[in-house]
PDB file of C-alpha atoms in Angstrom:
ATOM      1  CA  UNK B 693       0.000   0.000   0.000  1.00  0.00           C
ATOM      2  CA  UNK B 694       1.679   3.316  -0.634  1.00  0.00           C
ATOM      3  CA  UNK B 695       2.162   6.630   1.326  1.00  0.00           C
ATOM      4  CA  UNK B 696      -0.697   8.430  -0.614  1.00  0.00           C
ATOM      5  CA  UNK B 697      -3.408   5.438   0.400  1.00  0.00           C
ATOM      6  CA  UNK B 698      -2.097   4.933   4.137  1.00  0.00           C
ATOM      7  CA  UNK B 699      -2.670   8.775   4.517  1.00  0.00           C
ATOM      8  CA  UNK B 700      -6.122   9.184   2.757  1.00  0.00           C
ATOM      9  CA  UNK B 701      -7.206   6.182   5.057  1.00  0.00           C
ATOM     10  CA  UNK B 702      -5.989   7.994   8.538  1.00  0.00           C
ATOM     11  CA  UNK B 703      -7.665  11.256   7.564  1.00  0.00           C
ATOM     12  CA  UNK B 704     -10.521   9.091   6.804  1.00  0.00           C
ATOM     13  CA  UNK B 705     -10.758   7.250  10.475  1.00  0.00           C
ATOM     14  CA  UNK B 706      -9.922  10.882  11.549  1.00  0.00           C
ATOM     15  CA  UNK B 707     -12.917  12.246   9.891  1.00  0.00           C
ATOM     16  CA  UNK B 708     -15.077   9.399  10.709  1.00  0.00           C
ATOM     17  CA  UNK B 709     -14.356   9.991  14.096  1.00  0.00           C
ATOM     18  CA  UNK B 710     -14.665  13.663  13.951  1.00  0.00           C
ATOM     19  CA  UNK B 711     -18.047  13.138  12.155  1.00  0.00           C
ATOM     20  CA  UNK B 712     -19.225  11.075  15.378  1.00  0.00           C
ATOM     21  CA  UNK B 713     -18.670  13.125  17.708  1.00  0.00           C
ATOM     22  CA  UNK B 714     -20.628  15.827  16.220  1.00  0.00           C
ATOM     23  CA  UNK B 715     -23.543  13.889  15.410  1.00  0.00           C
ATOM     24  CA  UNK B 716     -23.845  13.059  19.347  1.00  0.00           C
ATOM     25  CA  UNK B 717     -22.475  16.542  20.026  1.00  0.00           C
ATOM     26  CA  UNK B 718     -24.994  18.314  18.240  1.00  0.00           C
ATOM     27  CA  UNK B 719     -27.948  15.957  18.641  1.00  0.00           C
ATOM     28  CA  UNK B 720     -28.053  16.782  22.249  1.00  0.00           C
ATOM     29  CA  UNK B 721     -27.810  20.531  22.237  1.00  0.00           C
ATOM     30  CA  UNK B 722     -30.408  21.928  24.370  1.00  0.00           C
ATOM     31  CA  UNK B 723     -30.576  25.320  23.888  1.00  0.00           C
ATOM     32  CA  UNK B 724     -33.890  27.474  24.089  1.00  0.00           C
ATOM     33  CA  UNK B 725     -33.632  29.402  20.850  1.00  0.00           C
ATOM     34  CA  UNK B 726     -32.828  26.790  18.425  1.00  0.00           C
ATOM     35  CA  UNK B 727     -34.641  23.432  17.918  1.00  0.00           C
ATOM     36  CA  UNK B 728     -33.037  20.531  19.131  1.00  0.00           C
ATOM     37  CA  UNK B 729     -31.592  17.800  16.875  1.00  0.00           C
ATOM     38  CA  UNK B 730     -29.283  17.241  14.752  1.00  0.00           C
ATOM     39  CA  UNK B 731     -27.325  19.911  13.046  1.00  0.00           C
ATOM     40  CA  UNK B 732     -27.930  18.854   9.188  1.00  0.00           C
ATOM     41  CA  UNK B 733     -25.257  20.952   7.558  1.00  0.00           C
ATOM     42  CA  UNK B 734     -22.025  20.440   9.268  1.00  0.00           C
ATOM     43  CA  UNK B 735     -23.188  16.389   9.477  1.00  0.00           C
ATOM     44  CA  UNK B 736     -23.691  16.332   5.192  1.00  0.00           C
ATOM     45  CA  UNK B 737     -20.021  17.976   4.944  1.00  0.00           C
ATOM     46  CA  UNK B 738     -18.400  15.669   7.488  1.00  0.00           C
ATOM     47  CA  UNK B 739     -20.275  12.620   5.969  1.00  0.00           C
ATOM     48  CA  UNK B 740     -18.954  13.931   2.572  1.00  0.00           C
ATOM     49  CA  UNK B 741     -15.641  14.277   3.674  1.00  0.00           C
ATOM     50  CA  UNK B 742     -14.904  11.094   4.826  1.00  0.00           C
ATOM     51  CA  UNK B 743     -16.417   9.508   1.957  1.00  0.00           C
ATOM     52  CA  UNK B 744     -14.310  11.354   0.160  1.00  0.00           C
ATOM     53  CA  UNK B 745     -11.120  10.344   1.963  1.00  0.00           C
ATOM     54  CA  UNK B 746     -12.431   7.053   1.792  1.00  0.00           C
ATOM     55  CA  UNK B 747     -12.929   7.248  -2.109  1.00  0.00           C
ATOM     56  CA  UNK B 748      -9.457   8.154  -2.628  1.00  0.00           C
ATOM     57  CA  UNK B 749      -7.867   6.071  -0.502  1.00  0.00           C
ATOM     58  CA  UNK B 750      -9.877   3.273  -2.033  1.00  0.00           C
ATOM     59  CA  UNK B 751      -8.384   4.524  -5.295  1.00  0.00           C
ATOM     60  CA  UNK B 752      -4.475   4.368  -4.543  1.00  0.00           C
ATOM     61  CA  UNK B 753      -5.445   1.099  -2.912  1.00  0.00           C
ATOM     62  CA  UNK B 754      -6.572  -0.504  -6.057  1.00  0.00           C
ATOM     63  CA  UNK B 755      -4.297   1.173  -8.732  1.00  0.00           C
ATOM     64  CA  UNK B 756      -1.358   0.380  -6.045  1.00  0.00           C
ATOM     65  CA  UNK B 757      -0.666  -3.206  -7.609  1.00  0.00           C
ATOM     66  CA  UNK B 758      -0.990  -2.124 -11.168  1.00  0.00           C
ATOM     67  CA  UNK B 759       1.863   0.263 -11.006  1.00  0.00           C
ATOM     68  CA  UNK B 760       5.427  -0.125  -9.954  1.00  0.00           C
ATOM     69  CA  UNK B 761       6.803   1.363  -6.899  1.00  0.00           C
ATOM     70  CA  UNK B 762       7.361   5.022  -6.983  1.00  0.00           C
ATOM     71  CA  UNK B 763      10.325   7.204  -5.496  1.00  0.00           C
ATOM     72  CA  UNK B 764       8.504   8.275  -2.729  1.00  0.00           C
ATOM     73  CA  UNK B 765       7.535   5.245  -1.012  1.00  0.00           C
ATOM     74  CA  UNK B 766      11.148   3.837  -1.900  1.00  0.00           C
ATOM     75  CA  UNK B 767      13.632   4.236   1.324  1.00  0.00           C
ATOM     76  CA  UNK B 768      16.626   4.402  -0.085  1.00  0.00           C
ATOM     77  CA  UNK B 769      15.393   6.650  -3.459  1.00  0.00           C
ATOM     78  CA  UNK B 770      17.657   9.595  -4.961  1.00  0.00           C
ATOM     79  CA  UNK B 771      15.999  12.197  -6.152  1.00  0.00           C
ATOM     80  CA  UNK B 772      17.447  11.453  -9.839  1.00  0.00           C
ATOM     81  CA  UNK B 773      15.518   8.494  -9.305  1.00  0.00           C
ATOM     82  CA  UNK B 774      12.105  10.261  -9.968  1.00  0.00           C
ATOM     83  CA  UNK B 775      12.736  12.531 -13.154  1.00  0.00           C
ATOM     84  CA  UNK B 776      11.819  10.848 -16.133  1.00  0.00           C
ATOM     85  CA  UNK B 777       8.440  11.194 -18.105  1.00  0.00           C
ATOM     86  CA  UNK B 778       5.467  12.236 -16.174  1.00  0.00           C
ATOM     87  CA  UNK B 779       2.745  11.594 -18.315  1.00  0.00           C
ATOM     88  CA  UNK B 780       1.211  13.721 -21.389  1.00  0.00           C
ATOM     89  CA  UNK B 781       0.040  16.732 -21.008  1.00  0.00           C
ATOM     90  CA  UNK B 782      -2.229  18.285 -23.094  1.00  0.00           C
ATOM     91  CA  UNK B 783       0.065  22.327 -24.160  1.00  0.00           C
ATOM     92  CA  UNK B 784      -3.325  24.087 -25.328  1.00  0.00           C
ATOM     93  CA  UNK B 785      -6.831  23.028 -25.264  1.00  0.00           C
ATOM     94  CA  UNK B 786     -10.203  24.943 -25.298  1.00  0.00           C
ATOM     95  CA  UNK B 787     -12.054  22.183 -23.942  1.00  0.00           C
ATOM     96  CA  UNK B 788     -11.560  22.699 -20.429  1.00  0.00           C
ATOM     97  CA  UNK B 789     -12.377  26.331 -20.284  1.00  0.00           C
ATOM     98  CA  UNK B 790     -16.137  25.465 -22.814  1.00  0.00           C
ATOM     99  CA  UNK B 791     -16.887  22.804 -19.851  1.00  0.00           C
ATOM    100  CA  UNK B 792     -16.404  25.583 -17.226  1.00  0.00           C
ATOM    101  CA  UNK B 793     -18.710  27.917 -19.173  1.00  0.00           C
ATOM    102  CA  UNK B 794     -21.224  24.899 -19.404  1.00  0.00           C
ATOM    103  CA  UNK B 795     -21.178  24.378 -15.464  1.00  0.00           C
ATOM    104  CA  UNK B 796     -21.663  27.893 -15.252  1.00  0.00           C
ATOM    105  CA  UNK B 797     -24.279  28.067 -17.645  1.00  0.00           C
ATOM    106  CA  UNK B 798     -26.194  25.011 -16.144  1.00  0.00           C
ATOM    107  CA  UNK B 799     -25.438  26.874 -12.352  1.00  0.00           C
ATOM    108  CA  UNK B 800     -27.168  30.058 -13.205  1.00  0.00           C
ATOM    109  CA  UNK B 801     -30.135  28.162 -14.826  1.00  0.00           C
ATOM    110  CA  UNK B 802     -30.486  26.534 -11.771  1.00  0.00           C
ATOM    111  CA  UNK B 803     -30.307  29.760  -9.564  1.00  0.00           C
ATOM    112  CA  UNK B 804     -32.487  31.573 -11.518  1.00  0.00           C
ATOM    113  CA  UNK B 805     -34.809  28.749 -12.509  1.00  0.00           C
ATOM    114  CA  UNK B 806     -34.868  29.091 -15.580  1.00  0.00           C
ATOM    115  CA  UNK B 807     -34.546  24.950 -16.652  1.00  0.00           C
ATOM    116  CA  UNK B 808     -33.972  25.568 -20.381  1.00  0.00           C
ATOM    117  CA  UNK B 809     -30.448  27.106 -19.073  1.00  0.00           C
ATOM    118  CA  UNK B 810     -30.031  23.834 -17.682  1.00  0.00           C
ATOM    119  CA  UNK B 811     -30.271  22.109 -20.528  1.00  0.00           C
ATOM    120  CA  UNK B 812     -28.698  24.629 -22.989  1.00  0.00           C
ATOM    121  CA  UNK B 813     -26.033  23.683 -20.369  1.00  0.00           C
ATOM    122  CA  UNK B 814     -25.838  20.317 -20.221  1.00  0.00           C
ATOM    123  CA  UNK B 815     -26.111  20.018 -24.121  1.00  0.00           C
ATOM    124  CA  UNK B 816     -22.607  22.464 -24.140  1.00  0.00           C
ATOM    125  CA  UNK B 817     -21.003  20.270 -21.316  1.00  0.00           C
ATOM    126  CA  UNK B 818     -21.816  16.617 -23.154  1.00  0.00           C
ATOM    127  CA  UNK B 819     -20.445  18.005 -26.219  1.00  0.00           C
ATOM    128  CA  UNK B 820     -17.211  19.763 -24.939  1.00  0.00           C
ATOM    129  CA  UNK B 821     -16.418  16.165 -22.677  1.00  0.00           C
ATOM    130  CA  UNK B 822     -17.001  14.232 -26.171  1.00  0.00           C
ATOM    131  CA  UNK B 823     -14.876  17.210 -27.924  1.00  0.00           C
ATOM    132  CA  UNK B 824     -12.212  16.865 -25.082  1.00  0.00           C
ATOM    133  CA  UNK B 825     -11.967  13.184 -25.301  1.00  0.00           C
ATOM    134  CA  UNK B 826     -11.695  13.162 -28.755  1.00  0.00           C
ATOM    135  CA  UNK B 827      -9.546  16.230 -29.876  1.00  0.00           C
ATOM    136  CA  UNK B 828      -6.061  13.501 -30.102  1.00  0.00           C
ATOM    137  CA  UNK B 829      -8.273  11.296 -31.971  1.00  0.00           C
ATOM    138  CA  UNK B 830      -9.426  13.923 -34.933  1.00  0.00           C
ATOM    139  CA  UNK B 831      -6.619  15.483 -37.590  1.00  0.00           C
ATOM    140  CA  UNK B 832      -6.070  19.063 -36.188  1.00  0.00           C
ATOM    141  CA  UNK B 833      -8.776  20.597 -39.110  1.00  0.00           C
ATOM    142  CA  UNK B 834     -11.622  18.747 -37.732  1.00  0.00           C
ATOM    143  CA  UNK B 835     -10.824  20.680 -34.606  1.00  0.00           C
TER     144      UNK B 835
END
């Protein structure tokens, strides 16, 4: 298991934990000007915290045997020992910045009610992912 997953699974306990203790914490508030019960905000984020954690922890579990060991979980690694390739990276792409103005789109429909933003919205997002996914697979005039 490397560093990355043994950490994301102690700030999940940690959270879990955390997320406990406020539950019983704030379930038995007794306090005259608000109602008593639980507290339904701060629970939702802690819950979706630690879910989180536990999702990526969960995920450098799993891809943990598919890749070889890295630098960093490597005692006796130099630091020449991680340079190399990273990965591709993608110099200049539109994409990205279209599915922003999408999300944006589809948020302001959804502030404003107005549902045909929404779906102007989602229409621009679906394309742009398809558009993203696909701009290495089309000659660079079909762009």
């Amino acid at each position: 298991m490397t560093s990355g997953a043994k950490l994301f699974y102690g700030i999940a306990v940690f959270l879990g934990i955390v997320t406990t203790v406020y539950i019983i914490a704030t379930s038995m508030v007794k306090d005259p000007g608000s109602l008593m019960g639980l507290e339904w905000a701060g629970t939702t984020g802690l819950v979706m915290s630690t879910l989180l954690a536990l999702m990526l922890a969960g995920y450098l579990h799993l891809t943990d045997n598919k890749t070889d060991i890295s630098p960093a979980d490597w005692e006796e690694a130099e630091i020449v020992d991680g340079s190399g390739v990273l990965g591709f990276f993608s110099a200049s792409s539109i994409w990205p910045l279209v599915m922003t103005i999408a999300i944006t789109i589809m948020a302001f429909g959804l502030a404003f009610w107005h549902l045909w933003l929404v779906v102007f919205g989602a229409v621009i997002l679906i394309w742009s992912g398809t558009m993203l996914n696909l701009q290495y697979g089309l000659p660079p005039e079909k762009h």
